[in-house]
Each structure stands twice: as C-alpha cells, then as structure tokens.
Amino acid sequence: QPQGLWSINAQSAQAGSHARHEPMFRLRRGQSYVFEVQNDTAWHHPFHLHGVAFRALNEPHQPWRDTALVAPGSRAEFAFVADNPGDWMIHCHILEHQEAGMMAVMRIS
C-alpha cells in the first residue's frame, strides 16, 4: 500500500497510525478556531473533522456540519469552537487518500 502520497500541512500520516499518532494541532477547549484548507491537487477532497461541527465560511448559508467538499484548486475555511475534549481525527473521507497520508489528529484540552 503506498504511503506518503497525500498530506496535511506537508506531513503524511502512516497508514493505520491514527490510534498512536501525535496531535498535529493542540487546541484549547472553549476557544474558537478557523482551519484553512487549501486543495492544491486536481482531485476533490471531502474533508472531515471528527469531534466538532463547523461552518464553512465560504458557504455561509449552509448548516453546521463535520464534512465539506473542497474542490480542486480551491480554498475553504472551517470555523468552529473546540468544545469537545479528546484526540480527534482530521482526514479526507476518500479512504485511499486517508490511508496514503491525508490524515492528522487534533487534541482539544
């Protein structure tokens, strides 16, 4: 299985490593955050955040959600409150992309 083909913040997770992966993001519980996602590829990426609901700022009239499709060559901003403590995965919902590195962990504490 190929590894390191996809990344978040120029870091590729190893396949199957989410249970022991060090957090890429350490967030303070109760604080507001905006994650910027830049898709520099030629593929769509349904970007998914576990543990929080967000608003996609580029689609202000859409409901709160945990997944948003980021089109090729586009940028999205996800606004949320880090209100759910724990270690949570952030990943592309295309499993082949996740398994090939497009996965990270955020820690809310």
Coordinates of C-alpha atoms in Angstrom, one line a residue:
Q1 CA 0.0 0.0 0.0
P2 CA 1.5 3.4 -1.0
Q3 CA 2.2 5.8 1.8
G4 CA 3.0 9.5 1.8
L5 CA 1.2 10.4 -1.4
W6 CA -1.2 12.8 0.4
S7 CA -0.5 15.2 3.2
I8 CA -1.9 17.8 5.7
N9 CA 0.4 20.7 6.4
A10 CA 3.1 18.9 4.3
Q11 CA 3.0 15.9 6.7
S12 CA 1.8 12.5 5.7
A13 CA 0.4 10.1 8.3
Q14 CA 1.4 6.5 8.1
A15 CA -1.4 4.1 7.1
G16 CA -3.3 2.8 10.1
S17 CA -1.4 5.1 12.5
H18 CA -4.3 7.2 13.8
A19 CA -4.5 5.4 17.1
R20 CA -1.0 6.3 18.1
H21 CA -0.4 9.5 16.0
E22 CA 0.9 12.6 17.8
P23 CA -1.5 15.5 17.5
M24 CA -0.7 18.0 14.7
F25 CA -2.9 20.6 16.3
R26 CA -3.3 21.3 20.0
L27 CA -6.4 23.3 20.7
R28 CA -7.7 24.9 23.9
R29 CA -11.1 23.8 24.9
G30 CA -13.7 26.6 24.6
Q31 CA -11.7 28.6 22.1
S32 CA -12.8 29.5 18.6
Y33 CA -10.7 28.4 15.6
V34 CA -10.7 28.7 11.8
F35 CA -8.9 26.0 9.9
E36 CA -7.9 26.9 6.3
V37 CA -7.8 24.1 3.8
Q38 CA -6.1 24.7 0.5
N39 CA -6.6 22.0 -2.1
D40 CA -3.5 22.2 -4.4
T41 CA -4.4 18.9 -6.2
A42 CA -6.5 18.0 -9.2
W43 CA -8.9 15.9 -7.1
H44 CA -11.9 16.7 -4.9
H45 CA -11.4 16.1 -1.2
P46 CA -14.3 15.6 1.2
F47 CA -12.6 17.0 4.3
H48 CA -13.9 15.6 7.6
L49 CA -13.3 16.8 11.2
H50 CA -14.2 14.4 14.0
G51 CA -15.4 15.8 17.3
V52 CA -16.6 19.2 16.2
A53 CA -19.2 20.8 14.0
F54 CA -18.1 23.7 11.8
R55 CA -19.3 26.3 9.4
A56 CA -17.7 26.6 6.1
L57 CA -17.1 30.3 5.8
N58 CA -17.0 30.2 2.0
E59 CA -20.6 28.8 2.2
P60 CA -22.2 31.0 5.0
H61 CA -25.8 29.9 4.4
Q62 CA -25.1 26.1 4.8
P63 CA -25.8 24.2 8.0
W64 CA -23.3 23.2 10.6
R65 CA -21.5 20.0 9.6
D66 CA -18.5 17.9 10.0
T67 CA -17.6 17.3 6.3
A68 CA -17.2 19.7 3.4
L69 CA -16.1 19.0 -0.2
V70 CA -13.0 21.0 -1.1
A71 CA -12.8 21.3 -4.9
P72 CA -9.5 21.1 -6.9
G73 CA -7.5 24.3 -6.7
S74 CA -9.8 25.8 -4.1
R75 CA -9.6 27.0 -0.6
A76 CA -12.0 26.6 2.3
E77 CA -12.2 28.0 5.8
F78 CA -13.9 26.0 8.6
A79 CA -14.9 27.9 11.8
F80 CA -15.7 26.0 15.0
V81 CA -15.5 26.1 18.7
A82 CA -13.2 23.4 20.3
D83 CA -15.8 22.3 22.8
N84 CA -15.3 18.5 22.8
P85 CA -12.1 17.4 24.6
G86 CA -10.1 14.5 23.3
D87 CA -8.0 13.4 20.3
W88 CA -9.9 13.7 17.1
M89 CA -9.0 12.7 13.5
I90 CA -9.0 15.2 10.6
H91 CA -8.9 13.5 7.2
C92 CA -10.0 13.2 3.7
H93 CA -13.1 11.0 3.5
I94 CA -11.8 9.2 0.5
L95 CA -10.2 6.2 2.3
E96 CA -7.5 5.7 -0.2
H97 CA -6.3 9.3 0.4
Q98 CA -6.5 8.9 4.1
E99 CA -4.6 5.7 4.1
A100 CA -1.9 7.3 1.8
G101 CA -1.3 10.1 4.3
M102 CA -4.1 12.7 4.3
M103 CA -4.9 12.3 8.0
A104 CA -3.9 14.2 11.2
V105 CA -5.0 14.4 14.8
M106 CA -6.2 17.5 16.7
R107 CA -6.1 17.4 20.5
I108 CA -8.7 19.5 22.4
S109 CA -7.8 20.0 26.1

